[in-house]
Coordinates of C-alpha atoms in Angstrom, one line a residue:
M1222 CA 110.7 114.7 119.5
D1223 CA 108.9 111.4 119.1
L1224 CA 110.8 109.2 121.6
R1225 CA 110.2 106.2 119.5
R1226 CA 112.8 107.6 117.1
L1227 CA 115.5 107.0 119.7
K1228 CA 115.5 103.3 118.8
F1229 CA 117.1 104.4 115.5
I1230 CA 120.2 105.9 117.2
G1231 CA 122.0 102.9 115.8
M1232 CA 121.6 104.4 112.3
T1233 CA 123.9 107.3 113.2
Y1234 CA 126.9 105.6 111.7
S1235 CA 124.9 104.9 108.5
R1236 CA 123.9 108.6 108.3
L1237 CA 127.4 109.8 108.8
R1238 CA 128.8 107.4 106.3
N1239 CA 126.4 108.6 103.6
I1240 CA 127.2 112.2 104.4
F1241 CA 130.9 111.6 104.0
Y1242 CA 130.2 109.6 100.9
L1243 CA 128.6 112.7 99.3
A1244 CA 131.3 115.0 100.5
R1245 CA 134.1 112.8 99.0
K1246 CA 132.3 113.1 95.7
G1247 CA 132.3 116.9 96.0
R1248 CA 128.6 117.1 96.5
F1249 CA 128.9 119.3 99.6
K1250 CA 125.4 120.9 99.3
N1251 CA 123.9 117.4 99.0
A1252 CA 125.9 116.4 102.1
Y1253 CA 124.6 119.3 104.1
S1254 CA 121.0 118.6 103.0
Y1255 CA 121.5 115.0 104.1
L1256 CA 122.7 116.1 107.5
W1257 CA 119.8 118.7 107.8
S1258 CA 117.2 116.1 106.8
S1259 CA 118.6 113.5 109.2
V1260 CA 118.3 116.0 112.1
L1261 CA 115.2 118.0 111.3
T1262 CA 112.7 116.1 109.1
R1263 CA 110.3 113.5 110.4
D1264 CA 110.3 111.5 107.2
S1265 CA 114.1 111.1 107.0
G1266 CA 115.3 112.1 110.5
V1267 CA 114.5 112.7 114.1
A1268 CA 112.5 115.9 113.8
L1269 CA 114.6 117.5 116.5
L1270 CA 112.9 120.9 116.5
D1271 CA 109.3 119.6 116.4
P1272 CA 108.7 120.1 120.2
L1273 CA 109.6 123.8 119.6
W1274 CA 107.2 124.2 116.7
R1275 CA 104.4 122.6 118.8
L1276 CA 105.0 125.2 121.6
F1277 CA 105.5 128.2 119.2
P1278 CA 103.9 127.3 115.9
L1279 CA 103.8 130.8 114.5
F1280 CA 107.6 130.9 114.7
T1281 CA 108.0 128.0 112.4
P1282 CA 110.3 128.9 109.5
Y1283 CA 109.2 129.0 105.8
P1284 CA 109.1 125.4 104.6
E1285 CA 112.4 123.8 103.6
A1286 CA 110.8 120.4 103.1
I1287 CA 107.9 119.6 100.7
E1288 CA 106.3 116.8 98.8
I1289 CA 105.2 117.0 95.2
E1290 CA 103.0 114.6 93.3
P1291 CA 104.5 114.1 89.8
T1292 CA 101.4 112.4 88.2
T1293 CA 98.1 110.8 88.9
R1294 CA 98.5 108.3 86.1
C1295 CA 98.9 104.7 87.1
H1296 CA 98.9 101.4 85.2
L1297 CA 98.1 99.4 88.3
K1298 CA 94.8 98.7 90.1
C1299 CA 96.0 98.0 93.7
L1300 CA 93.3 96.9 96.0
I1301 CA 94.5 99.2 98.8
C1302 CA 94.9 102.5 96.8
E1303 CA 92.3 105.2 96.3
H1304 CA 93.4 105.6 92.7
T1305 CA 91.7 102.3 91.8
Y1306 CA 88.3 103.8 92.8
W1307 CA 88.7 107.2 91.2
S1308 CA 86.7 108.6 88.3
E1309 CA 88.6 111.8 87.6
P1310 CA 91.0 112.2 84.6
S1311 CA 94.7 111.5 85.2
R1312 CA 97.2 114.4 85.1
D1313 CA 100.9 114.8 84.7
L1314 CA 102.7 117.7 86.4
S1315 CA 104.7 119.4 83.6
F1316 CA 108.4 120.1 84.1
S1317 CA 107.8 123.8 83.7
D1318 CA 105.1 123.7 86.4
F1319 CA 107.4 121.6 88.6
K1320 CA 110.1 124.2 88.4
R1321 CA 107.7 127.0 89.2
I1322 CA 106.6 125.1 92.3
V1323 CA 110.1 124.2 93.5
N1324 CA 111.4 127.7 93.0
Q1325 CA 108.8 129.0 95.4
F1326 CA 110.8 127.3 98.2
P1327 CA 114.2 129.0 97.9
H1328 CA 115.8 127.2 100.9
L1329 CA 114.5 123.7 100.0
K1330 CA 116.6 120.9 101.5
W1331 CA 114.3 117.8 101.4
I1332 CA 111.7 116.7 98.9
G1333 CA 109.4 113.7 98.6
L1334 CA 108.5 113.0 95.0
T1335 CA 105.6 110.5 95.2
G1336 CA 101.9 110.9 94.8
I1337 CA 98.8 109.0 94.0
G1338 CA 100.2 107.6 90.7
S1339 CA 103.1 105.8 89.2
S1340 CA 105.8 108.5 88.9
F1341 CA 107.8 107.0 86.0
L1342 CA 104.7 107.3 83.8
N1343 CA 105.5 111.0 83.7
P1344 CA 108.0 111.5 80.9
D1345 CA 109.6 114.4 82.8
Y1346 CA 110.1 112.5 86.1
L1347 CA 113.8 111.9 85.7
K1348 CA 114.3 115.5 84.7
M1349 CA 112.5 116.5 87.9
L1350 CA 114.8 114.3 90.0
E1351 CA 117.9 115.7 88.2
Y1352 CA 116.7 119.3 88.7
V1353 CA 116.3 119.0 92.5
K1354 CA 119.5 117.0 92.9
K1355 CA 121.5 119.7 91.1
K1356 CA 120.1 122.1 93.7
G1357 CA 121.6 119.9 96.4
V1358 CA 118.2 118.8 97.8
Y1359 CA 117.7 115.5 99.7
V1360 CA 115.4 113.4 97.5
E1361 CA 113.4 110.4 98.3
F1362 CA 110.4 108.6 96.7
F1363 CA 108.2 105.5 96.9
D1364 CA 107.9 103.2 93.9
T1365 CA 106.8 99.7 93.0
F1366 CA 109.9 99.2 90.6
D1367 CA 107.4 97.8 88.1
L1368 CA 108.7 100.4 85.5
V1369 CA 112.3 100.9 86.7
T1370 CA 114.3 99.6 83.8
E1371 CA 118.1 99.2 83.8
D1372 CA 118.6 102.6 82.2
I1373 CA 116.5 104.2 84.8
S1374 CA 118.3 102.4 87.6
R1375 CA 121.6 103.6 86.3
K1376 CA 120.4 107.2 86.2
L1377 CA 119.1 106.9 89.8
V1378 CA 122.5 105.7 91.0
D1379 CA 124.4 108.3 89.0
L1380 CA 122.2 111.1 90.4
A1381 CA 122.7 109.7 93.9
V1382 CA 119.0 110.0 94.8
D1383 CA 119.1 109.7 98.6
K1384 CA 116.5 107.1 99.3
I1385 CA 114.0 105.0 97.5
W1386 CA 111.2 103.1 99.2
L1387 CA 110.2 99.9 97.6
S1388 CA 106.4 99.7 97.8
C1389 CA 106.0 95.9 98.2
E1390 CA 103.4 94.4 100.5
A1391 CA 104.2 90.7 100.1
A1392 CA 106.9 88.1 100.4
T1393 CA 105.2 85.8 97.8
Q1394 CA 104.0 86.2 94.2
E1395 CA 100.5 85.0 95.0
T1396 CA 99.9 87.7 97.7
Y1397 CA 101.7 90.4 95.8
E1398 CA 99.7 90.0 92.7
K1399 CA 96.4 89.7 94.6
I1400 CA 97.0 93.1 96.2
R1401 CA 98.9 94.9 93.4
V1402 CA 96.5 94.0 90.5
G1403 CA 98.3 94.4 87.2
G1404 CA 101.7 94.1 88.8
N1405 CA 104.1 91.3 88.2
F1406 CA 106.1 89.9 91.1
G1407 CA 108.9 88.5 88.9
R1408 CA 109.3 91.7 86.9
M1409 CA 109.5 93.8 90.1
L1410 CA 112.1 91.4 91.6
K1411 CA 114.2 91.5 88.4
N1412 CA 114.1 95.3 88.3
V1413 CA 115.1 95.6 92.0
R1414 CA 117.9 93.1 91.6
T1415 CA 119.2 95.0 88.5
F1416 CA 119.2 98.2 90.6
L1417 CA 121.1 96.6 93.4
R1418 CA 123.6 95.0 91.0
L1419 CA 124.3 98.5 89.6
K1420 CA 124.8 99.9 93.0
K1421 CA 127.2 97.2 93.9
E1422 CA 129.2 97.5 90.6
K1423 CA 129.5 101.3 91.2
K1424 CA 130.2 100.8 94.9
A1425 CA 127.5 103.3 95.5
L1426 CA 126.0 103.9 99.0
L1427 CA 123.2 105.8 97.4
P1428 CA 120.3 105.6 96.7
E1429 CA 119.5 103.7 99.9
L1430 CA 116.7 101.2 99.4
W1431 CA 114.2 100.8 102.2
F1432 CA 110.9 98.9 102.3
H1433 CA 107.3 99.9 102.7
Y1434 CA 104.7 97.3 103.7
I1435 CA 101.0 98.4 104.0
I1436 CA 99.4 95.9 106.4
N1437 CA 96.0 94.5 105.2
K1438 CA 94.1 91.2 105.6
H1439 CA 95.8 89.6 102.6
N1440 CA 99.4 90.0 103.9
L1441 CA 99.1 89.9 107.7
E1442 CA 100.5 86.4 107.9
E1443 CA 103.5 87.2 105.7
M1444 CA 104.8 90.0 107.8
A1445 CA 107.6 88.0 109.4
D1446 CA 108.4 86.2 106.2
Y1447 CA 108.9 89.6 104.6
V1448 CA 111.9 90.2 106.9
D1449 CA 113.6 87.1 105.5
F1450 CA 112.6 88.3 101.9
V1451 CA 114.2 91.7 102.5
A1452 CA 117.3 90.2 104.2
E1453 CA 117.9 87.8 101.2
L1454 CA 117.4 90.6 98.7
M1455 CA 119.8 93.0 100.5
K1456 CA 122.7 90.7 101.3
D1457 CA 126.1 91.9 100.2
I1458 CA 124.7 95.3 99.1
P1459 CA 126.9 98.4 100.0
Q1460 CA 124.4 99.9 102.4
S1461 CA 124.9 100.4 106.1
A1462 CA 121.3 100.2 107.3
V1463 CA 118.1 98.6 106.0
L1464 CA 114.6 99.5 107.3
I1465 CA 111.2 98.0 106.9
F1466 CA 108.3 100.4 107.4
Y1467 CA 105.1 98.5 108.4
T1468 CA 102.2 100.9 108.2
G1469 CA 98.5 100.6 108.8
L1470 CA 96.1 100.8 105.9
M1471 CA 95.0 104.4 105.2
E1472 CA 91.4 103.5 105.1
F1473 CA 88.4 104.8 103.2
K1474 CA 85.0 103.2 102.6
E1475 CA 86.0 101.1 99.6
V1476 CA 88.8 99.3 101.5
L1477 CA 87.4 99.0 105.0
D1478 CA 87.0 95.3 104.6
L1479 CA 90.8 95.0 104.1
K1480 CA 91.8 96.8 107.3
V1481 CA 93.6 95.0 110.1
A1482 CA 92.5 96.5 113.4
K1483 CA 95.6 95.4 115.3
V1484 CA 98.6 93.3 114.5
P1485 CA 98.6 90.3 116.8
D1486 CA 101.4 90.3 119.4
K1487 CA 102.7 87.0 118.2
I1488 CA 103.3 88.3 114.7
R1489 CA 104.8 91.5 115.9
E1490 CA 107.2 89.7 118.2
E1491 CA 108.2 87.3 115.4
V1492 CA 108.9 90.3 113.1
Y1493 CA 111.2 91.8 115.8
R1494 CA 112.9 88.5 116.4
R1495 CA 113.8 87.9 112.8
A1496 CA 114.7 91.5 112.2
Y1497 CA 117.1 91.5 115.2
K1498 CA 118.7 88.3 113.8
K1499 CA 119.1 89.8 110.3
R1500 CA 120.1 93.3 111.6
I1501 CA 117.2 95.0 110.0
Y1502 CA 115.5 98.0 111.5
I1503 CA 111.7 98.0 112.0
N1504 CA 109.4 101.0 112.1
W1505 CA 105.6 101.0 112.7
N1506 CA 103.6 103.9 111.4
E1507 CA 101.8 106.3 113.7
N1508 CA 98.5 105.8 111.9
I1509 CA 98.1 102.4 113.6
D1510 CA 96.9 104.2 116.7
R1511 CA 95.2 107.6 116.3
N1512 CA 95.6 108.8 119.8
Q1513 CA 97.4 112.1 119.7
P1514 CA 95.5 115.4 119.7
P1515 CA 95.8 118.0 116.9
S1516 CA 98.1 120.2 118.9
K1517 CA 100.8 117.6 118.5
C1518 CA 100.7 117.9 114.7
T1519 CA 103.7 119.5 112.9
K1520 CA 103.2 117.7 109.6
W1521 CA 102.0 120.9 108.1
T1522 CA 105.6 122.1 108.1
E1523 CA 106.1 119.7 105.2
P1524 CA 103.2 120.5 102.8
F1525 CA 102.1 118.3 100.0
I1526 CA 101.4 119.6 96.5
L1527 CA 99.0 117.8 94.2
S1528 CA 99.8 117.4 90.5
S1529 CA 97.2 120.1 89.9
G1530 CA 99.2 122.6 91.9
H1531 CA 96.9 122.6 94.9
I1532 CA 98.9 122.7 98.2
Q1533 CA 97.6 121.1 101.3
P1534 CA 99.0 120.7 104.9
C1535 CA 100.6 117.3 104.4
C1536 CA 100.4 113.9 102.8
V1537 CA 98.3 112.1 105.4
I1538 CA 95.0 113.5 104.2
N1539 CA 95.5 111.6 100.9
E1540 CA 94.1 108.0 100.5
A1541 CA 90.7 109.1 101.5
N1542 CA 89.1 108.9 98.0
E1543 CA 87.9 112.5 98.4
R1544 CA 90.1 114.2 95.9
E1545 CA 87.7 117.0 95.0
F1546 CA 87.3 117.8 98.7
Q1547 CA 91.1 118.1 99.0
K1548 CA 91.3 120.6 96.1
E1549 CA 88.4 122.6 97.3
N1550 CA 89.9 123.0 100.7
A1551 CA 93.5 123.3 99.8
F1552 CA 95.6 126.3 101.0
M1553 CA 95.8 127.6 97.5
N1554 CA 97.1 126.7 94.0
L1555 CA 100.8 127.3 93.5
L1556 CA 100.3 127.6 89.7
D1557 CA 98.1 130.7 90.3
D1558 CA 99.9 132.5 93.1
E1559 CA 103.0 132.4 95.3
F1560 CA 103.0 130.3 98.4
S1561 CA 104.8 133.1 100.4
H1562 CA 101.6 135.2 100.1
F1563 CA 99.7 132.5 101.9
W1564 CA 102.4 131.7 104.5
H1565 CA 102.3 135.3 105.7
S1566 CA 98.5 135.6 105.6
E1567 CA 95.9 135.7 108.4
R1568 CA 94.3 132.6 106.9
F1569 CA 97.5 130.6 107.5
K1570 CA 97.8 132.0 111.0
K1571 CA 94.2 130.9 111.7
F1572 CA 95.0 127.4 110.4
V1573 CA 98.0 127.0 112.7
L1574 CA 96.2 128.4 115.8
T1575 CA 93.2 126.1 115.2
L1576 CA 95.5 123.1 115.4
H1577 CA 97.3 124.6 118.4
E1578 CA 93.9 124.8 120.2
D1579 CA 93.3 121.1 119.6
R1580 CA 90.8 121.6 116.9
F1581 CA 91.0 120.5 113.3
P1582 CA 90.6 122.8 110.2
K1583 CA 88.2 121.6 107.6
V1584 CA 90.9 120.5 105.2
C1585 CA 92.2 118.0 107.9
K1586 CA 89.0 116.0 108.3
N1587 CA 90.5 112.9 106.7
C1588 CA 93.7 112.9 108.9
K1589 CA 95.1 109.4 109.4
V1590 CA 97.5 110.2 112.2
Y1591 CA 96.0 112.5 114.8
R1592 CA 92.7 112.3 116.7
V1593 CA 89.9 113.9 114.8
N1594 CA 86.7 114.9 116.6
R1595 CA 84.2 113.9 114.0

């Protein structure tokens, strides 16, 4: 287990509170998935069994956690996103194809439903959320809230989606709209506040709202002010824990000039000082320092499926602006065959053992987390 996760032990009460909240509503399968996700996933928990999978990767169970990209359509032109620099046509994942993919993972307990696109542009997105929630799956996604209307917010609260990450990299309108070209800071705030008002009216603990902040040269100086921004937004909301996830820019050549090599200690210390005062948890993404060898990787136990059906080891090889490379080197296409055939194949065994031997398979060349010998 990553020992840095121990600092979140204070969230135990929050996790238990949400589990009992679901149980009281009779959503027992959802409550179990919440517990499972809190203990065993690395995106929503402490990844308790990861040390075991590092030692014995071939004994890793068939995936119970996956990520699916609902669409590659987007109405924004964010400076920090590969989508802005693409030339390929956009694509929605149909609801029927979504069900075909999900049903290949019969013991699914956690799903991330975000990709390189604006999910709510897919007309079937709410149906997708409802489908997996009815299966009792823990559901989380990232969103800008630019398209989250009051009706959508009401549906998200009624479904008890487990967690939503607000993708917002600024504490001011000027910086926000400089980074998120085409976005509207005022509209985003209005939509978020509407969502929070509905949560409060319904006395709903879920969905939790957490915050994702991609560090770049435009917003570096606003990192500490962002803590105050979040604290003001979340005051009096029925939620036990609030977290800000500061992450390094997942760089590719078109955005290299926006990358911050290292957050100055002065800014980092001020972030922690204000967060402690406001009782907000802070997390820093691993991809700030790429110093771990490939054998430490267990991210492939939570594979990522593109909207085209191609399945790859994980999400961190996205944002490289090499989409065709990802498709060409994907494990397989889930719309053409069953993933179980690949999982039990010699090809998959070779992939796992390559990582275990501190080498990178070709598909992982754009990894943003682990050390790649280029």
